[in-house]
Coordinates of C-alpha atoms and ligand atoms in Angstrom, one line a residue:
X1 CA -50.8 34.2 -15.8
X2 CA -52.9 37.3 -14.6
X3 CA -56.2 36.0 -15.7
X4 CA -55.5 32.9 -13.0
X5 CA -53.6 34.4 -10.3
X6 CA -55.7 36.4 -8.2
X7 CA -52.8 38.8 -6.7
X8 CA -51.7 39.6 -10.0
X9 CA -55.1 40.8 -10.9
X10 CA -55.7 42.7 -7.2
X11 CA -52.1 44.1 -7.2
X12 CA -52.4 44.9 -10.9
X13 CA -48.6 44.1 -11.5
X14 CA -47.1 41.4 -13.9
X15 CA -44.6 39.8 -11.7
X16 CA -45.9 37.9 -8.3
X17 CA -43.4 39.4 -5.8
X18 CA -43.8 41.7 -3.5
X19 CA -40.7 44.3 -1.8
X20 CA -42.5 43.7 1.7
X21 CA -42.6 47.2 3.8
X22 CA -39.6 47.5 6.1
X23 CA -38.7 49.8 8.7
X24 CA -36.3 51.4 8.5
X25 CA -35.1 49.9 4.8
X26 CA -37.9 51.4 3.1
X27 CA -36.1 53.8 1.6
X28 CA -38.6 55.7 -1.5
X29 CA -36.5 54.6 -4.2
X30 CA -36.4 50.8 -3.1
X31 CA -40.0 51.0 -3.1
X32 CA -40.4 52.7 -6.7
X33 CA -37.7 50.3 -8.4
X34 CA -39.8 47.5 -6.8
X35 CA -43.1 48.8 -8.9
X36 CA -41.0 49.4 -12.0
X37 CA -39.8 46.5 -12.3
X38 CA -42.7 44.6 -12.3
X39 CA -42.9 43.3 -8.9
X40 CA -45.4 45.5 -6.0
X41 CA -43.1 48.1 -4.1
X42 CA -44.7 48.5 -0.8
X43 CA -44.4 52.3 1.3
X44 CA -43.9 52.0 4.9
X45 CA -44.9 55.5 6.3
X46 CA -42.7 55.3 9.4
X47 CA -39.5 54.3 7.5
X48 CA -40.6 57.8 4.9
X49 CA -40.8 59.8 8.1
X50 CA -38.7 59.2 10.8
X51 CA -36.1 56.9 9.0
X52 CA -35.8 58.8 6.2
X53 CA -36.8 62.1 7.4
X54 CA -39.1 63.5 4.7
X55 CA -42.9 64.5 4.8
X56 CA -44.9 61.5 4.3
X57 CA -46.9 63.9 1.1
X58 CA -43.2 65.2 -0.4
X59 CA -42.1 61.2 0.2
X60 CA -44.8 59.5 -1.9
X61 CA -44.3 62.2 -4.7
X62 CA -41.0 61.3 -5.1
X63 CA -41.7 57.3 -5.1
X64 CA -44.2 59.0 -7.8
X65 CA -41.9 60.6 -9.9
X66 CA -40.1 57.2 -10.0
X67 CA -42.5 55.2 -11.3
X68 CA -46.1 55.2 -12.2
X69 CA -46.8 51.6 -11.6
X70 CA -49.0 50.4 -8.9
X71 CA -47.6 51.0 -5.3
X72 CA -48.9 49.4 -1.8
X73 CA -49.0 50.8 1.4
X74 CA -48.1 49.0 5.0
X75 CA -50.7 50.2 7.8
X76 CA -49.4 48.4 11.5
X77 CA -52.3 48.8 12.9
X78 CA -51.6 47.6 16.5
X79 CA -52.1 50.3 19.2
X80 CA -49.3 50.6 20.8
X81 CA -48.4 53.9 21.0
X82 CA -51.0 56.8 21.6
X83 CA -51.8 59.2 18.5
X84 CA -50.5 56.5 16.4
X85 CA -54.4 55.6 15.2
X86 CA -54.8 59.2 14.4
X87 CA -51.2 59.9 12.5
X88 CA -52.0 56.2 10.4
X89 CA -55.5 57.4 9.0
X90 CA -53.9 60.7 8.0
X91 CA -51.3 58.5 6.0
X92 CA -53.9 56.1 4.8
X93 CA -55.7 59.5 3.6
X94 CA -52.7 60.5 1.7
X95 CA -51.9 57.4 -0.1
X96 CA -55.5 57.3 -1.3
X97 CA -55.4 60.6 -2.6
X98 CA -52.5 60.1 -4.3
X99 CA -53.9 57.0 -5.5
X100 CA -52.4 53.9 -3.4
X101 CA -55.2 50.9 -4.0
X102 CA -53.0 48.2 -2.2
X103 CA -52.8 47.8 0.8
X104 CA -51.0 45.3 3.4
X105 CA -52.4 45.7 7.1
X106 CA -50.3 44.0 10.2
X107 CA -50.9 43.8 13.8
X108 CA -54.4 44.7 14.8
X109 CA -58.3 44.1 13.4
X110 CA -58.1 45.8 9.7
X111 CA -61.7 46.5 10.0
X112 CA -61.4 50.2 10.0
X113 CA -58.7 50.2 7.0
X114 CA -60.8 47.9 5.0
X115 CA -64.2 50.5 5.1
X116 CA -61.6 53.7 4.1
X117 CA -60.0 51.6 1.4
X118 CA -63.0 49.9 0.1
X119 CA -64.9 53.0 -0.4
X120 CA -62.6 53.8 -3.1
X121 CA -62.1 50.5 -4.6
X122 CA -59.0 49.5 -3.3
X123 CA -57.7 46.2 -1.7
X124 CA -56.3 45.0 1.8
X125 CA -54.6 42.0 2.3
X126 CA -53.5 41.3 5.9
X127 CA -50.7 39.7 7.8
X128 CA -51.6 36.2 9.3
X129 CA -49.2 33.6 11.3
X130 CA -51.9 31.5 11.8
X131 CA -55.5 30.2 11.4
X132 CA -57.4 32.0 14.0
X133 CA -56.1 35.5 13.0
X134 CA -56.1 34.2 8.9
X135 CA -60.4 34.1 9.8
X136 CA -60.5 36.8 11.9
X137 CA -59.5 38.8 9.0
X138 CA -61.4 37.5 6.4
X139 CA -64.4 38.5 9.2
X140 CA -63.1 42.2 9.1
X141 CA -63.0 42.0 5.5
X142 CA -59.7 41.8 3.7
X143 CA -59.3 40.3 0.6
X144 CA -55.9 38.0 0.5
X145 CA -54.0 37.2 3.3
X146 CA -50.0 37.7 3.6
X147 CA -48.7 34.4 5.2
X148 CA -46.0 35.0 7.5
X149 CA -43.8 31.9 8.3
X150 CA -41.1 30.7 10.9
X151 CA -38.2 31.7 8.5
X152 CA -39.1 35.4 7.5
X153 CA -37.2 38.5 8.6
X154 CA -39.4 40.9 10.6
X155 CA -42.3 39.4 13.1
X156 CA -41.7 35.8 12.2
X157 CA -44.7 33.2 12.6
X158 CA -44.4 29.9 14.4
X159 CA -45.1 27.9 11.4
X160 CA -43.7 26.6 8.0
X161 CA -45.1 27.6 4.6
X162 CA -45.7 24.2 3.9
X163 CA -47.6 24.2 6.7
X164 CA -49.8 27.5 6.5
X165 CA -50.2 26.5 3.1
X166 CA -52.4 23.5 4.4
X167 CA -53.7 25.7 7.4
X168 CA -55.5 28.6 5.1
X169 CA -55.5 26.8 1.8
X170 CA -59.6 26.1 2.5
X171 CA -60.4 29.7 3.0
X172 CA -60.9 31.0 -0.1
X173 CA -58.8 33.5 0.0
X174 CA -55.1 34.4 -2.1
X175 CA -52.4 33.2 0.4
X176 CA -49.1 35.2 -0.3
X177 CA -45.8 33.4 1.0
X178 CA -44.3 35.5 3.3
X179 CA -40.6 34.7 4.6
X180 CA -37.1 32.9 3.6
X181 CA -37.7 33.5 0.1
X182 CA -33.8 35.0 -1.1
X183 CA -33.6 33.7 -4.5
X184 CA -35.2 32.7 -7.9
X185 CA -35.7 28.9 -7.3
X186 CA -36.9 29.2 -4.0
X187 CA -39.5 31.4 -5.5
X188 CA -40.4 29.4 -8.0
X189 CA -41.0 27.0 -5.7
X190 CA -43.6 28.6 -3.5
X191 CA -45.6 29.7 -6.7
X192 CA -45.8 25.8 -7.6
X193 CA -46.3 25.0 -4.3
X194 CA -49.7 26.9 -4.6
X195 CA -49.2 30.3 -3.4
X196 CA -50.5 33.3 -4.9
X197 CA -47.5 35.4 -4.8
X198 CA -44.4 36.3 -2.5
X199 CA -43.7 39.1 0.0
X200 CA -39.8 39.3 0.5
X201 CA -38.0 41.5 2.3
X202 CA -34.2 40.7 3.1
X203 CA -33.5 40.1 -0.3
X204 CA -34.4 43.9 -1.1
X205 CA -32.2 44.7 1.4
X206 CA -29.1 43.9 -0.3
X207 CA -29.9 45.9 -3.5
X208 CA -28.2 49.1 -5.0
X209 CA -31.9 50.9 -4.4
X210 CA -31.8 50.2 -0.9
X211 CA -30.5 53.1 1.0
X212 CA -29.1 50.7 4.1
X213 CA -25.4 51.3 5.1
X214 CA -22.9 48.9 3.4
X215 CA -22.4 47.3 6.3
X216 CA -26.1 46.2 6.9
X217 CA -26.0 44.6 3.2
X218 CA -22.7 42.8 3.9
X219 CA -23.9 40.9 6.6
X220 CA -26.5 39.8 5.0
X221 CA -25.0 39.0 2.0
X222 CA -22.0 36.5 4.4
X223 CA -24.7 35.2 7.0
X224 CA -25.9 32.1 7.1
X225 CA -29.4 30.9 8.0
X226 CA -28.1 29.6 11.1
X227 CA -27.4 33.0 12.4
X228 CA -30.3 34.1 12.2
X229 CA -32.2 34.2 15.8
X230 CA -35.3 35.7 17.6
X231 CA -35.2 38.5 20.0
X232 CA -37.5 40.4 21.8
X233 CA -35.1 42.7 23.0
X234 CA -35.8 45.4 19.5
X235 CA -39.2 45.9 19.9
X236 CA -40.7 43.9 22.9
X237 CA -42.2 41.0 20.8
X238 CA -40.1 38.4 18.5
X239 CA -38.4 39.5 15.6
X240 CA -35.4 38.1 13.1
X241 CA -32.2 39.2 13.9
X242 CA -28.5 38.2 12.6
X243 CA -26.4 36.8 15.8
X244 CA -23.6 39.7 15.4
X245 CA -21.4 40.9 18.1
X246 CA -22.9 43.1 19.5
X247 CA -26.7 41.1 19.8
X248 CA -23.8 38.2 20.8
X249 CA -23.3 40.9 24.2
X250 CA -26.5 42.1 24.9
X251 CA -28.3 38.9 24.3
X252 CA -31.3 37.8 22.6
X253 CA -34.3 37.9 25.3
X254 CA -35.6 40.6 27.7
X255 CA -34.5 40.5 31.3
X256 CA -37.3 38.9 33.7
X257 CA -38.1 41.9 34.9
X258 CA -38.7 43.6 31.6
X259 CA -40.1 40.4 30.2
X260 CA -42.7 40.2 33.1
X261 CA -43.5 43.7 32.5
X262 CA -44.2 43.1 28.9
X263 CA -46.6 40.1 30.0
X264 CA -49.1 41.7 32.5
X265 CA -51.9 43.1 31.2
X266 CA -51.7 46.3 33.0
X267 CA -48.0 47.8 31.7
X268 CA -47.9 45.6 28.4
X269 CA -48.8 48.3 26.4
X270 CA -46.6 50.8 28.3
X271 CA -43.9 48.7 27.8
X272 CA -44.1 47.9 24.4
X273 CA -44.9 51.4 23.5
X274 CA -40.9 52.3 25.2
X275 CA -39.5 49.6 23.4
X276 CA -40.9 50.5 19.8
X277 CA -39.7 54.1 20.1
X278 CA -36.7 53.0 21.2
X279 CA -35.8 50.1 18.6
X280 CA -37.1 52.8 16.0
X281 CA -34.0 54.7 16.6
X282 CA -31.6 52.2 17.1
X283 CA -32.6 50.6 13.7
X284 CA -32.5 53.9 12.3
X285 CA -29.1 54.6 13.0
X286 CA -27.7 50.9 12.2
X287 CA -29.2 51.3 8.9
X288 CA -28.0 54.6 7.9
X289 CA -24.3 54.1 9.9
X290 CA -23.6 50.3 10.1
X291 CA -21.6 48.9 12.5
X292 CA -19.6 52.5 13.4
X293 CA -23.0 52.5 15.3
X294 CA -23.9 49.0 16.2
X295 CA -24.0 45.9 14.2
X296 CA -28.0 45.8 15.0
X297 CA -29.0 44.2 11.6
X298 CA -32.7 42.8 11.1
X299 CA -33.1 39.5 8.7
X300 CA -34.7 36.8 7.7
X301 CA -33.1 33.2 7.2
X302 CA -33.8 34.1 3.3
X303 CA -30.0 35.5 3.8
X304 CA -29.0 31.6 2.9
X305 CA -30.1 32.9 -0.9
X306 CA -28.8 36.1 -0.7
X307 CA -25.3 35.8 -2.5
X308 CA -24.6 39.3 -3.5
X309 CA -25.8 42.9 -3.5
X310 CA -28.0 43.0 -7.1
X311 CA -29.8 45.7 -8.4
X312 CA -33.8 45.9 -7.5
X313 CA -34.4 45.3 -11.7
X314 CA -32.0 42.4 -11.5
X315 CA -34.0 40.7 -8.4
X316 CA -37.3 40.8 -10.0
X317 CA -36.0 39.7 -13.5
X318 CA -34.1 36.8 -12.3
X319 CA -37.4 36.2 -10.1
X320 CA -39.8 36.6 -12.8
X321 CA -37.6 34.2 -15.9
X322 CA -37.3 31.6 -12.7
X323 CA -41.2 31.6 -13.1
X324 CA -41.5 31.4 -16.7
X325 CA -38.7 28.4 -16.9
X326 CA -41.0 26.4 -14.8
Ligands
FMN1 C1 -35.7 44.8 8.3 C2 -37.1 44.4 8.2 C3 -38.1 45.3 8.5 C4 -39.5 44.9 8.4 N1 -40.4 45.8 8.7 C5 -41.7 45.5 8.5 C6 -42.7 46.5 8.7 O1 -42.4 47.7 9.0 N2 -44.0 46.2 8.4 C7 -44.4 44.9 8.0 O2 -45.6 44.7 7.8 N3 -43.4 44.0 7.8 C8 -42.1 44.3 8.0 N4 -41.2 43.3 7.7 C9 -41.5 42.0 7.1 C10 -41.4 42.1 5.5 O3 -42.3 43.0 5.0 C11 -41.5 40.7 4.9 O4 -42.8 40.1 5.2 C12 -40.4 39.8 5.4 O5 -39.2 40.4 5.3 C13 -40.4 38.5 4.5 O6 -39.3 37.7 5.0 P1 -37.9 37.7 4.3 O7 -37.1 38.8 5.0 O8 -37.4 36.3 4.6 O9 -38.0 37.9 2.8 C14 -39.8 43.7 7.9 C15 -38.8 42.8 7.5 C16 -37.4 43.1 7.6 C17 -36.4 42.2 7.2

């Protein structure tokens, strides 16, 4: 399959499937067990830093000492809060000495990441909900494009991966399904359907690897896709959520002041820069103390295939012999 699938061959891993970056899930060993079993285990430096508390250098040799297999690296590359550009390139830096060749850009023109990374030979594939910003990063220079649909956990896009499929499938580039992939057939599925490969992130969630409380994994594990909503109230723009009680009491949108605040030009930035630091910690401590913090639990509605906590080895086989049964 690698000599025809294009991700294989940029990723340099045997199984199509990717352990998408998640703050604050992305605990170093999730990430390793993704890479040694086959699949591409992706390192989200914020989750290694401030959810997990180690130095980003110390964090990536222990992800090392895991596993030798190839590893990605998530750069968010929106500007949101000030410093931020500076602290990213001294990551990107790191994972390139330390010999990190994949990468996955979000939020923001990838130009800049693509020159570092290309300069030694390594790969960026970007994040895209639709057309527009699919081009505008093929302009910048990436290589593949991660395509981010209405039912993934995280920033979810507007549209279906049927639909994106069509959107992008001209462009030339390897399209990467990104969202409500939970189990083997689904998988399958979007590999026939024409896709490259698959970036899923709730399903890693619920694995022995991941570091998240037992709580976080158990709702997952008993939600149903219809509680899965949008809120803006985490970070300032849309993301999945699981309708618990306590998102049930605080509700799912910004108030209109907030909300208005978040709109105009001049305090948009401001604004969102409050709201990221301040869903970074709340996530934090949901995901390392459950609901004896608050039941504040990110998903995708992948959960409707997520039927038990597996481990990370188990996932990817089950994934990879769904593939080869086709
Ligand atoms: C809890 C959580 C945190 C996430 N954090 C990030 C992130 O930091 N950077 C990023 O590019 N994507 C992030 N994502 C998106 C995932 O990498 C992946 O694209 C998405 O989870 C796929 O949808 P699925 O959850 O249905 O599998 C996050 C997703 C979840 C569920």
């Amino acid at each position: 399959m690698s000599e025809t699938n294009p991700f294989l061959q940029d990723a340099g891993v045997e199984v199509p499937l990717i352990c998408g970056a998640m703050y604050p899930c992305s605990n170093p060993e999730l990430v390793a067990a993704a890479s040694e079993a086959g699949a591409l285990g992706i390192i989200q430096p914020m989750s290694i830093v401030f959810a997990h508390g180690l130095d980003f250098k110390k964090g990536l040799r222990r992800i090392r000492a895991l596993t030798d297999q190839p590893v990605g690296f998530n750069a968010i590359i929106e500007k949101t809060v000030a410093l931020y550009e500076r602290q990213m390139r001294s990551w990107i830096d790191a994972a390139l000495e330390e010999g990190v060749r994949f990468f996955v850009t979000a939020l923001g023109n990838p130009k800049w990441v693509v020159r570092l990374v290309e300069q030694v030979g390594g790969i960026v594939y970007h994040d895209v909900t639709e057309r527009r910003w699919a081009q505008k990063a093929l302009d910048a220079g990436v290589r593949g494009l991660i395509c981010v649909n209405n039912r993934a956990g995280g920033h979810a896009g507007p549209h279906s991966p049927e639909r994106l499929l069509d959107d992008l499938g001209d462009l030339g580039a390897p399209l990467v399904c990104a969202g409500g992939v939970g189990d083997p057939a689904r998988f399958a599925e979007m590999l026939a359907l024409g896709y490259s490969g698959v970036q899923a992130g709730t399903r890693f969630i619920a694995t022995t690897e991941c570091t998240a409380h037992p709580d976080y994994k158990r709702a997952i594990v008993d939600a149903r896709p219809e509680q899965i909503a949008l809120t803006n109230k985490l970070s300032g723009v849309d993301c999945s959520i699981i309708v618990t009680p306590t998102i049930e009491r605080i509700g799912l949108r910004a108030g209109a002041i907030a909300g208005r605040l978040l709109r105009y030009e001049r305090t948009k930035r401001l604004m969102r820069s409050a709201y990221a630091l301040l869903s970074m910690w709340r996530l934090k401590r949901a995901n390392a103390q459950g609901s004896s913090f608050k039941d504040v639990f990110q998903a995708g509605k992948s959960v409707e295939g997520v039927r038990g906590v597996k481990s990370v080895a188990e996932v990817v086989g089950e994934y990879a012999a769904a593939l080869q049964a086709g």
